[in-house]
PDB file of N, CA and C in Angstrom:
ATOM      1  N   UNK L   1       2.375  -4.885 -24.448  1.00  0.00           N
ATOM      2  CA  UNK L   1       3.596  -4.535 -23.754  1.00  0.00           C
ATOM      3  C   UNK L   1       3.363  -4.712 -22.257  1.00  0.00           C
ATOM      4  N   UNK L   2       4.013  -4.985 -21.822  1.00  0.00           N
ATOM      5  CA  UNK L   2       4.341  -5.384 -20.151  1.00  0.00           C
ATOM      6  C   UNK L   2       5.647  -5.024 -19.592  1.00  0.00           C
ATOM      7  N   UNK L   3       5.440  -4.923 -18.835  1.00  0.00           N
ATOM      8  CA  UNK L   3       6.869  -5.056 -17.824  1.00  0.00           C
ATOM      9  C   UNK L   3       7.346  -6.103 -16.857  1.00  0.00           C
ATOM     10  N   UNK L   4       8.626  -6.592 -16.966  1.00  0.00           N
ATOM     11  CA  UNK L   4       8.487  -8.195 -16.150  1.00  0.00           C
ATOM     12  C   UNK L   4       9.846  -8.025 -15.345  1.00  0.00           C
ATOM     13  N   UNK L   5       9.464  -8.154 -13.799  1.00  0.00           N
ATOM     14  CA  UNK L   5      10.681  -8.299 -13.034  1.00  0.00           C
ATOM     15  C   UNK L   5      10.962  -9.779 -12.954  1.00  0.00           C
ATOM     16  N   UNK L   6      12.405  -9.957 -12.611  1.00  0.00           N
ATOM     17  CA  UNK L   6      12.949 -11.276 -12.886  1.00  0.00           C
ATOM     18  C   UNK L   6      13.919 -10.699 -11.851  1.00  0.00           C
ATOM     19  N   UNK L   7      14.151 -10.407 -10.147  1.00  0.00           N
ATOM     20  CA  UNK L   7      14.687 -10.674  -9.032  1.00  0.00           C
ATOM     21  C   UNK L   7      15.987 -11.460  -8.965  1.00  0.00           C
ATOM     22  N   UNK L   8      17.235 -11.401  -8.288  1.00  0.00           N
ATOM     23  CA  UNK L   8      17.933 -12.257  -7.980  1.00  0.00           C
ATOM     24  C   UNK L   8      17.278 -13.655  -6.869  1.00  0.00           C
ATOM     25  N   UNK L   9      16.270 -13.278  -6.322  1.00  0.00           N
ATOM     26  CA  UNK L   9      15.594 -14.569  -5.489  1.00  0.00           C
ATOM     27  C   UNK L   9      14.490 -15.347  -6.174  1.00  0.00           C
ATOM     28  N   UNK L  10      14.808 -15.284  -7.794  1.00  0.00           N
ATOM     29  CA  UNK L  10      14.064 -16.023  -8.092  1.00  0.00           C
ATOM     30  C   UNK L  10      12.490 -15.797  -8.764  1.00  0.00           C
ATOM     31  N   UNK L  11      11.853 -14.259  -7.925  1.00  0.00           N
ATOM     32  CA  UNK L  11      10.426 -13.889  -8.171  1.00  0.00           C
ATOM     33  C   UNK L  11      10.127 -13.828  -9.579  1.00  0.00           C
ATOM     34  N   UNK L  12       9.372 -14.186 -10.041  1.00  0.00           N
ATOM     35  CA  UNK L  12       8.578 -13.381 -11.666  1.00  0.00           C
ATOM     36  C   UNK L  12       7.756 -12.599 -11.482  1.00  0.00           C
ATOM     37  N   UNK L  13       7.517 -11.555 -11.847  1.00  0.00           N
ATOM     38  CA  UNK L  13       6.589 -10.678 -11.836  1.00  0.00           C
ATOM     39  C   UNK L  13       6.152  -9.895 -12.700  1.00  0.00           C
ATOM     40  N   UNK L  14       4.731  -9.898 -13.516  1.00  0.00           N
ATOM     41  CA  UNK L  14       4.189  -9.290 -14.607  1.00  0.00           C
ATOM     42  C   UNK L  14       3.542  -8.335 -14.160  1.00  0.00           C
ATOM     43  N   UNK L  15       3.879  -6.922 -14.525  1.00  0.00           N
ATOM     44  CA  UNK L  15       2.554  -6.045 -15.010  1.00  0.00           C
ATOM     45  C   UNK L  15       2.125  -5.475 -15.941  1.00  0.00           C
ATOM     46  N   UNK L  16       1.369  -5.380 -16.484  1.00  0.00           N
ATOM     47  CA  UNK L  16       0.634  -5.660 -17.821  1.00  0.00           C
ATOM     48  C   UNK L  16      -1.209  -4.841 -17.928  1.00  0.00           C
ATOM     49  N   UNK L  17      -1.769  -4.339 -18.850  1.00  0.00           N
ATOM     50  CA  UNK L  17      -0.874  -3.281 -20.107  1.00  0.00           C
ATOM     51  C   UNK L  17       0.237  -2.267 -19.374  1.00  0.00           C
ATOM     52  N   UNK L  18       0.995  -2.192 -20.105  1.00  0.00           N
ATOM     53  CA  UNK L  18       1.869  -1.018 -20.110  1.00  0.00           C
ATOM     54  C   UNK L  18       2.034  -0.307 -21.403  1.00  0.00           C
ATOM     55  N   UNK L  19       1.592   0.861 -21.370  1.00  0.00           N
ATOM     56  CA  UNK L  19       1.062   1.767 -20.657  1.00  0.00           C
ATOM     57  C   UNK L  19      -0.578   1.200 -20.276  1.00  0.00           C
ATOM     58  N   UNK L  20      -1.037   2.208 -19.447  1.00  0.00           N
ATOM     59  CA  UNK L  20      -2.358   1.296 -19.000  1.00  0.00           C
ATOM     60  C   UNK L  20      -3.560   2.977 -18.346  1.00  0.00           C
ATOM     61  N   UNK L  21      -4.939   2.341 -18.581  1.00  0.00           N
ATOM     62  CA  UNK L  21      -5.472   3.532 -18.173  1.00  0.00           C
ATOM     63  C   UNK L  21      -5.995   3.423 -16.439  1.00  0.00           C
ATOM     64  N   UNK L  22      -4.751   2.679 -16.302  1.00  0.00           N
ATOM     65  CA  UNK L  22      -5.171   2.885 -14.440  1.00  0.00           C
ATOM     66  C   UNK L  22      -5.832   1.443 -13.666  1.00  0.00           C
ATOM     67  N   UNK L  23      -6.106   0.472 -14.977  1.00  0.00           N
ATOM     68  CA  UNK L  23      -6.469  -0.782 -14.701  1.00  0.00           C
ATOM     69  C   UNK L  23      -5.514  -1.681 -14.614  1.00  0.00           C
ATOM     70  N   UNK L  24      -4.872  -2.131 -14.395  1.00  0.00           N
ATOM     71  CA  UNK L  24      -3.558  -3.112 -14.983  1.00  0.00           C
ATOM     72  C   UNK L  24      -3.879  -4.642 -14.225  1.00  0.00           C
ATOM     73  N   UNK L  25      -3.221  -5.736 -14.549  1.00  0.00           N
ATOM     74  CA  UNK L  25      -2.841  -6.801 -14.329  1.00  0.00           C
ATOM     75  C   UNK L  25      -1.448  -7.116 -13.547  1.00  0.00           C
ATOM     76  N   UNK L  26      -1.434  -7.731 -12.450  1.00  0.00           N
ATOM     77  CA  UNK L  26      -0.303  -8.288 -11.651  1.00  0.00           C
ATOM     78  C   UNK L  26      -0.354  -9.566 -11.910  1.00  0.00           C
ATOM     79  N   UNK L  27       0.581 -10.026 -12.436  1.00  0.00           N
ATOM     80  CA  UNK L  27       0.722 -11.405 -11.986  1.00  0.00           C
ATOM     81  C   UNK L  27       1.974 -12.327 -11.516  1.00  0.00           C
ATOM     82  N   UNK L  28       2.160 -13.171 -10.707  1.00  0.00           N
ATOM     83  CA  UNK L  28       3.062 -13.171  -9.271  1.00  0.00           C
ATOM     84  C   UNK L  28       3.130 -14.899  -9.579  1.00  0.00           C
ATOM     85  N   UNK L  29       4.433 -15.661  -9.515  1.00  0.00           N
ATOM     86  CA  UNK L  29       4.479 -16.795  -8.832  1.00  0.00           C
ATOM     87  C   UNK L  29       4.315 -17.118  -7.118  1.00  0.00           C
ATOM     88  N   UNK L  30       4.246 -15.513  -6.890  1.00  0.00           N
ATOM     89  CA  UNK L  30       3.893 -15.632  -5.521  1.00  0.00           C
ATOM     90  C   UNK L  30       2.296 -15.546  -4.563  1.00  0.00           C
ATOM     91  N   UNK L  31       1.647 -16.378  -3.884  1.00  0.00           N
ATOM     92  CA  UNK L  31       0.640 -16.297  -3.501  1.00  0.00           C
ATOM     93  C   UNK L  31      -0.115 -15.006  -2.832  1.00  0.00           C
ATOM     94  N   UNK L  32       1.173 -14.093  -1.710  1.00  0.00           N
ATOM     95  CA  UNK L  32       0.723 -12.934  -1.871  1.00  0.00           C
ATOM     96  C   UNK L  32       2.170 -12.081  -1.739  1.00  0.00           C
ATOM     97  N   UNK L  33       1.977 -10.724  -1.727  1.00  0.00           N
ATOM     98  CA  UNK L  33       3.277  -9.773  -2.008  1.00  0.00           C
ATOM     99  C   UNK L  33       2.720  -8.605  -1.398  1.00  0.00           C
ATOM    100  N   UNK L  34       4.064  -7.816  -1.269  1.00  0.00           N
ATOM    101  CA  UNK L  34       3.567  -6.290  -1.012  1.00  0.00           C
ATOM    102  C   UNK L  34       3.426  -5.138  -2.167  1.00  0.00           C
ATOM    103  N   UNK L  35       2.762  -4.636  -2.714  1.00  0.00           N
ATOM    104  CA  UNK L  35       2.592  -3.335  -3.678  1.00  0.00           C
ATOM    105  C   UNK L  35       2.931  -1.994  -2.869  1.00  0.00           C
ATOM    106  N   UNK L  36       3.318  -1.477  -3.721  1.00  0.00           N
ATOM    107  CA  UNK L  36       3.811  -0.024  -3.722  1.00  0.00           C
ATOM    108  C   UNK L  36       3.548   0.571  -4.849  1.00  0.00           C
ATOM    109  N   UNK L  37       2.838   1.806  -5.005  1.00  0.00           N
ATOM    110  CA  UNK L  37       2.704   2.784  -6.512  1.00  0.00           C
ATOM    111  C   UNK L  37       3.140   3.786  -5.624  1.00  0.00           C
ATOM    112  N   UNK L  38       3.798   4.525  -6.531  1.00  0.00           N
ATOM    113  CA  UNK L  38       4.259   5.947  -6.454  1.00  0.00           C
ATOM    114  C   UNK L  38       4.506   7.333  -7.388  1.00  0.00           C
ATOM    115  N   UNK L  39       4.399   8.481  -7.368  1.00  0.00           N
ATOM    116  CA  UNK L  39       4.344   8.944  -8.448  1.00  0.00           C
ATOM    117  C   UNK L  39       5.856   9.402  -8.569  1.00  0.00           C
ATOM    118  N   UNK L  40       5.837  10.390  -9.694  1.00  0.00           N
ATOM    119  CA  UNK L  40       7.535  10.844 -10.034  1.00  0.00           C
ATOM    120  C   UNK L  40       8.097  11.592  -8.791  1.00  0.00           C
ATOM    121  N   UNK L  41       7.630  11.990  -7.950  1.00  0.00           N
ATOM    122  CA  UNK L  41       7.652  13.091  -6.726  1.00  0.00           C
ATOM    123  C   UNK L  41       8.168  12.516  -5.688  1.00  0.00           C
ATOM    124  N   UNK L  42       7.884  10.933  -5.695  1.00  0.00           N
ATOM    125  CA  UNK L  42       7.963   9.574  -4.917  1.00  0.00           C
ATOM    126  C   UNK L  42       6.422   9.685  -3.783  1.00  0.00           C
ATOM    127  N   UNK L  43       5.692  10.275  -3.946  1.00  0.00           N
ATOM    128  CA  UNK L  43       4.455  10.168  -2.830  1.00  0.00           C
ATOM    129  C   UNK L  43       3.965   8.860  -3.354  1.00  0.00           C
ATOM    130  N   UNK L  44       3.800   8.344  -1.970  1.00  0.00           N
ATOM    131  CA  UNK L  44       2.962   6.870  -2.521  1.00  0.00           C
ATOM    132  C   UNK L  44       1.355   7.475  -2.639  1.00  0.00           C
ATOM    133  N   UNK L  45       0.965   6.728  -3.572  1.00  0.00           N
ATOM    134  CA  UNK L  45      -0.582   6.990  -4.017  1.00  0.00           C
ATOM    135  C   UNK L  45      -1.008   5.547  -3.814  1.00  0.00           C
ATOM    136  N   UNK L  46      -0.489   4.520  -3.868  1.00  0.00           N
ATOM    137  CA  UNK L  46      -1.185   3.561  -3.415  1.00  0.00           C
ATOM    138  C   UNK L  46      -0.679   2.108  -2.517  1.00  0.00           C
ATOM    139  N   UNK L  47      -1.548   1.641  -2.065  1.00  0.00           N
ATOM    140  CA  UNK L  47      -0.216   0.412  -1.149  1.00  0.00           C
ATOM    141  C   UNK L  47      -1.633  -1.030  -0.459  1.00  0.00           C
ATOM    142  N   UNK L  48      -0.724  -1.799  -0.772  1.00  0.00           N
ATOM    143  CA  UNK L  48      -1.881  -3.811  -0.564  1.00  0.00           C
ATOM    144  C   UNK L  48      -0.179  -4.072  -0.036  1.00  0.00           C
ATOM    145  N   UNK L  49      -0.846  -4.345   1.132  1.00  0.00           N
ATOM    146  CA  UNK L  49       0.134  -4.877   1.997  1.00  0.00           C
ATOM    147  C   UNK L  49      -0.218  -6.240   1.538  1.00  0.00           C
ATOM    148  N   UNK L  50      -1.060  -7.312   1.415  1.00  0.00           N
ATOM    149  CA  UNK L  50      -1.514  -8.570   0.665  1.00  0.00           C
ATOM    150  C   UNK L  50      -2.013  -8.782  -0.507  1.00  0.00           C
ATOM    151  N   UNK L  51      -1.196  -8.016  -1.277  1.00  0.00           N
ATOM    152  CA  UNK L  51      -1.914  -8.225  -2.824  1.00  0.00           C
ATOM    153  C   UNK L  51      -1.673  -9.552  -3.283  1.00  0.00           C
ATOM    154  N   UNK L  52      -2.191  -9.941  -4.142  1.00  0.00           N
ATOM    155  CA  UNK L  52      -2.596 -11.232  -5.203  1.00  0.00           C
ATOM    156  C   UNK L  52      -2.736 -10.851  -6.605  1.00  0.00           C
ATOM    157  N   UNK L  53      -2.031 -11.816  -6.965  1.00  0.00           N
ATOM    158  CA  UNK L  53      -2.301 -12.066  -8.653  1.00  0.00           C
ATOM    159  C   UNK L  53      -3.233 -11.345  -9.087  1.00  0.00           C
ATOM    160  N   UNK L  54      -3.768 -10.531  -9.970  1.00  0.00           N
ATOM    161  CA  UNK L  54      -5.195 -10.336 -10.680  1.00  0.00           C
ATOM    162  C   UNK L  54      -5.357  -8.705 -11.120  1.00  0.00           C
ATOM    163  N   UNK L  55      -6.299  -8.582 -10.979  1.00  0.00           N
ATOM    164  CA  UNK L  55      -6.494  -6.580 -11.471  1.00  0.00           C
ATOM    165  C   UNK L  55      -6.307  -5.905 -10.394  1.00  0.00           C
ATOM    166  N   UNK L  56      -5.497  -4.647 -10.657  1.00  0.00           N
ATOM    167  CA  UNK L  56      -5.902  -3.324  -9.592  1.00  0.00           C
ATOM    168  C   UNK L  56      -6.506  -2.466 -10.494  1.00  0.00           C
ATOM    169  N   UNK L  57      -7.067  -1.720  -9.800  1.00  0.00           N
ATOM    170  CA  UNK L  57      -7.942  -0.559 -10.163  1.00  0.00           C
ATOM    171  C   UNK L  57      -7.426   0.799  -9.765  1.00  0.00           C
ATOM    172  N   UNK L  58      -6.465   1.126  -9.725  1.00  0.00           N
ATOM    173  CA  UNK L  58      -6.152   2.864  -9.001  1.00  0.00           C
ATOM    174  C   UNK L  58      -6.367   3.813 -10.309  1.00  0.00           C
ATOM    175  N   UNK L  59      -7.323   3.908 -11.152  1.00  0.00           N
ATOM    176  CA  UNK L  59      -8.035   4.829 -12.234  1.00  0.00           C
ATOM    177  C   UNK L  59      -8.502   6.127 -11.471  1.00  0.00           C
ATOM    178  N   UNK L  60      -9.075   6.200 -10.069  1.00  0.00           N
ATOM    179  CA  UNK L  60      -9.642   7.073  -9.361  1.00  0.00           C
ATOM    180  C   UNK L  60      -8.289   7.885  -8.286  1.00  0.00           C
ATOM    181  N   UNK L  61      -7.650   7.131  -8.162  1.00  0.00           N
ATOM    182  CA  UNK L  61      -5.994   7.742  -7.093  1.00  0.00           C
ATOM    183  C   UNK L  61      -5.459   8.302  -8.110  1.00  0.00           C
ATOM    184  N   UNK L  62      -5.579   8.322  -9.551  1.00  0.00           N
ATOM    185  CA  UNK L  62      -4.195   9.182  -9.882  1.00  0.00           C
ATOM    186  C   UNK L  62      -4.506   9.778 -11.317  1.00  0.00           C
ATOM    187  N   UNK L  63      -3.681  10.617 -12.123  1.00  0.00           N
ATOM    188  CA  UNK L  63      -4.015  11.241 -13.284  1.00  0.00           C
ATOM    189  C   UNK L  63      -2.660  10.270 -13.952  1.00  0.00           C
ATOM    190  N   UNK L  64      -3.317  10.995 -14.850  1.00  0.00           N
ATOM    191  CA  UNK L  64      -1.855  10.912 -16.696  1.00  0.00           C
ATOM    192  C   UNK L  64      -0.755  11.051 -15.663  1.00  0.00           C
ATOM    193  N   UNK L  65       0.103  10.058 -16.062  1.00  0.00           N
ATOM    194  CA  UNK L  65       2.102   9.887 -15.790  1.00  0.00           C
ATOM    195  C   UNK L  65       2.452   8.913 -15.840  1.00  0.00           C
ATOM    196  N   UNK L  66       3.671   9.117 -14.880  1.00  0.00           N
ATOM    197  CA  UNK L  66       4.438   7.685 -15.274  1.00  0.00           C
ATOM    198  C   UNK L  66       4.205   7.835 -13.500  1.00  0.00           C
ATOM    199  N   UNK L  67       4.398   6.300 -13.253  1.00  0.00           N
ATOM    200  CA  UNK L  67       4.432   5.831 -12.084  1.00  0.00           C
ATOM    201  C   UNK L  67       5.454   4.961 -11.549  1.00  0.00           C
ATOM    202  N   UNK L  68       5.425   4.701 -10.382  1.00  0.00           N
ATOM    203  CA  UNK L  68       6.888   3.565 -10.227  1.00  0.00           C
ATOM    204  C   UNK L  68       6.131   2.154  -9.449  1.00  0.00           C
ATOM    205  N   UNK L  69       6.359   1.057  -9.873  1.00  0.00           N
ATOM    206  CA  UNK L  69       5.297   0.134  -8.802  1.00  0.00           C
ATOM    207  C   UNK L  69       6.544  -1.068  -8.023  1.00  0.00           C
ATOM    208  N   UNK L  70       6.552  -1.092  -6.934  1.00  0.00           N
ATOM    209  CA  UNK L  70       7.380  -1.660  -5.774  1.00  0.00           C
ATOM    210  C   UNK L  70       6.957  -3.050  -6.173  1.00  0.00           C
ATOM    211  N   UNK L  71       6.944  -4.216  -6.193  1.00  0.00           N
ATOM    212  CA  UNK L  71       6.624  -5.258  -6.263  1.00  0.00           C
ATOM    213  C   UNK L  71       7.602  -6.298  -5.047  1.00  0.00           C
ATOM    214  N   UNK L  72       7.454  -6.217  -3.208  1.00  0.00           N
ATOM    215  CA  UNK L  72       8.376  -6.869  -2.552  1.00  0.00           C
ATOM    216  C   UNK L  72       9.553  -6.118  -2.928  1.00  0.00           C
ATOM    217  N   UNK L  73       9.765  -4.534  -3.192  1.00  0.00           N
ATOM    218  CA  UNK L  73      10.912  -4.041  -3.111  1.00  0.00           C
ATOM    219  C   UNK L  73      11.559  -3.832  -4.601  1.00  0.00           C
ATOM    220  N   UNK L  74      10.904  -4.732  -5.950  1.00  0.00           N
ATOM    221  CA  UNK L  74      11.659  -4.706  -6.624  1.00  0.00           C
ATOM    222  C   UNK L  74      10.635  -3.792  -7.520  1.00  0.00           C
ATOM    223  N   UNK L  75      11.304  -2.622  -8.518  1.00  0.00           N
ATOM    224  CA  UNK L  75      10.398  -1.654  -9.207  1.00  0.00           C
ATOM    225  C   UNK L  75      10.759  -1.801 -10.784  1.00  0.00           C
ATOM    226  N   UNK L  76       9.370  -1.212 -11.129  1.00  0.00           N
ATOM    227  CA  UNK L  76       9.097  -1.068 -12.631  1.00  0.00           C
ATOM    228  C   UNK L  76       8.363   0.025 -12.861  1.00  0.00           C
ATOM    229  N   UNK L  77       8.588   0.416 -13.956  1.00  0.00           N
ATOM    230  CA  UNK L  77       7.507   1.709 -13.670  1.00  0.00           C
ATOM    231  C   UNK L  77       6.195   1.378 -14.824  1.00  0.00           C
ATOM    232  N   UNK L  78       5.305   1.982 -14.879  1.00  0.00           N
ATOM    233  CA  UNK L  78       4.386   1.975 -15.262  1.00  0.00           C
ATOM    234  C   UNK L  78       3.611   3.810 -16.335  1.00  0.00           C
ATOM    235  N   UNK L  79       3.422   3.805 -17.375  1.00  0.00           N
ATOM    236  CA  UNK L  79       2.770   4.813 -17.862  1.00  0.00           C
ATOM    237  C   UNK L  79       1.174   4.998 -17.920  1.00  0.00           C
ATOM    238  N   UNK L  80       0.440   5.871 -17.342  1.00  0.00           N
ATOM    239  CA  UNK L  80      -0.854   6.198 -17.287  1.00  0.00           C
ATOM    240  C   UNK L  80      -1.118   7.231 -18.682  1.00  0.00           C
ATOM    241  N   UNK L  81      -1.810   7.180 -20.039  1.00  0.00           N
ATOM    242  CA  UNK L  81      -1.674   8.087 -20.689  1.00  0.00           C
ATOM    243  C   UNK L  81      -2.689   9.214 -20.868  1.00  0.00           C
TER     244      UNK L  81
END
């Protein structure tokens, strides 16, 4: 399971596992982007002003929930279980 934004400008954007234990996969037709994680509260817990395609790791920033992830503005959320 994944989650896939599909933008009015065109972007694709995968993140993947969903649910996930804090490891996940981005993957971007775009070379780089801005990230945003946040929890239900809206506090950002994490932020790559130049992220890229590939793994994040925020296993150590956060516990069990659901999360929300900004991708250039556009969101999906994400479950930590």
């Amino acid at each position: 399971i994944y989650a896939k934004i599909d933008s009015a400008n065109e972007i694709d954007f995968s993140v993947y596992p969903n649910p996930s234990n804090g490891i996940f996969w981005i993957k971007s037709d775009l070379d780089e982007f801005e990230i945003s994680i946040y929890d239900t509260t809206g506090k950002l817990v994490f932020y790559e002003g130049n992220g890229v395609s590939g793994e994040y790791n925020i296993s150590s920033l956060i516990s069990s929930g659901l999360y929300w992830i900004s991708i250039n503005g556009d969101m999906c959320k994400i479950v930590i279980p």
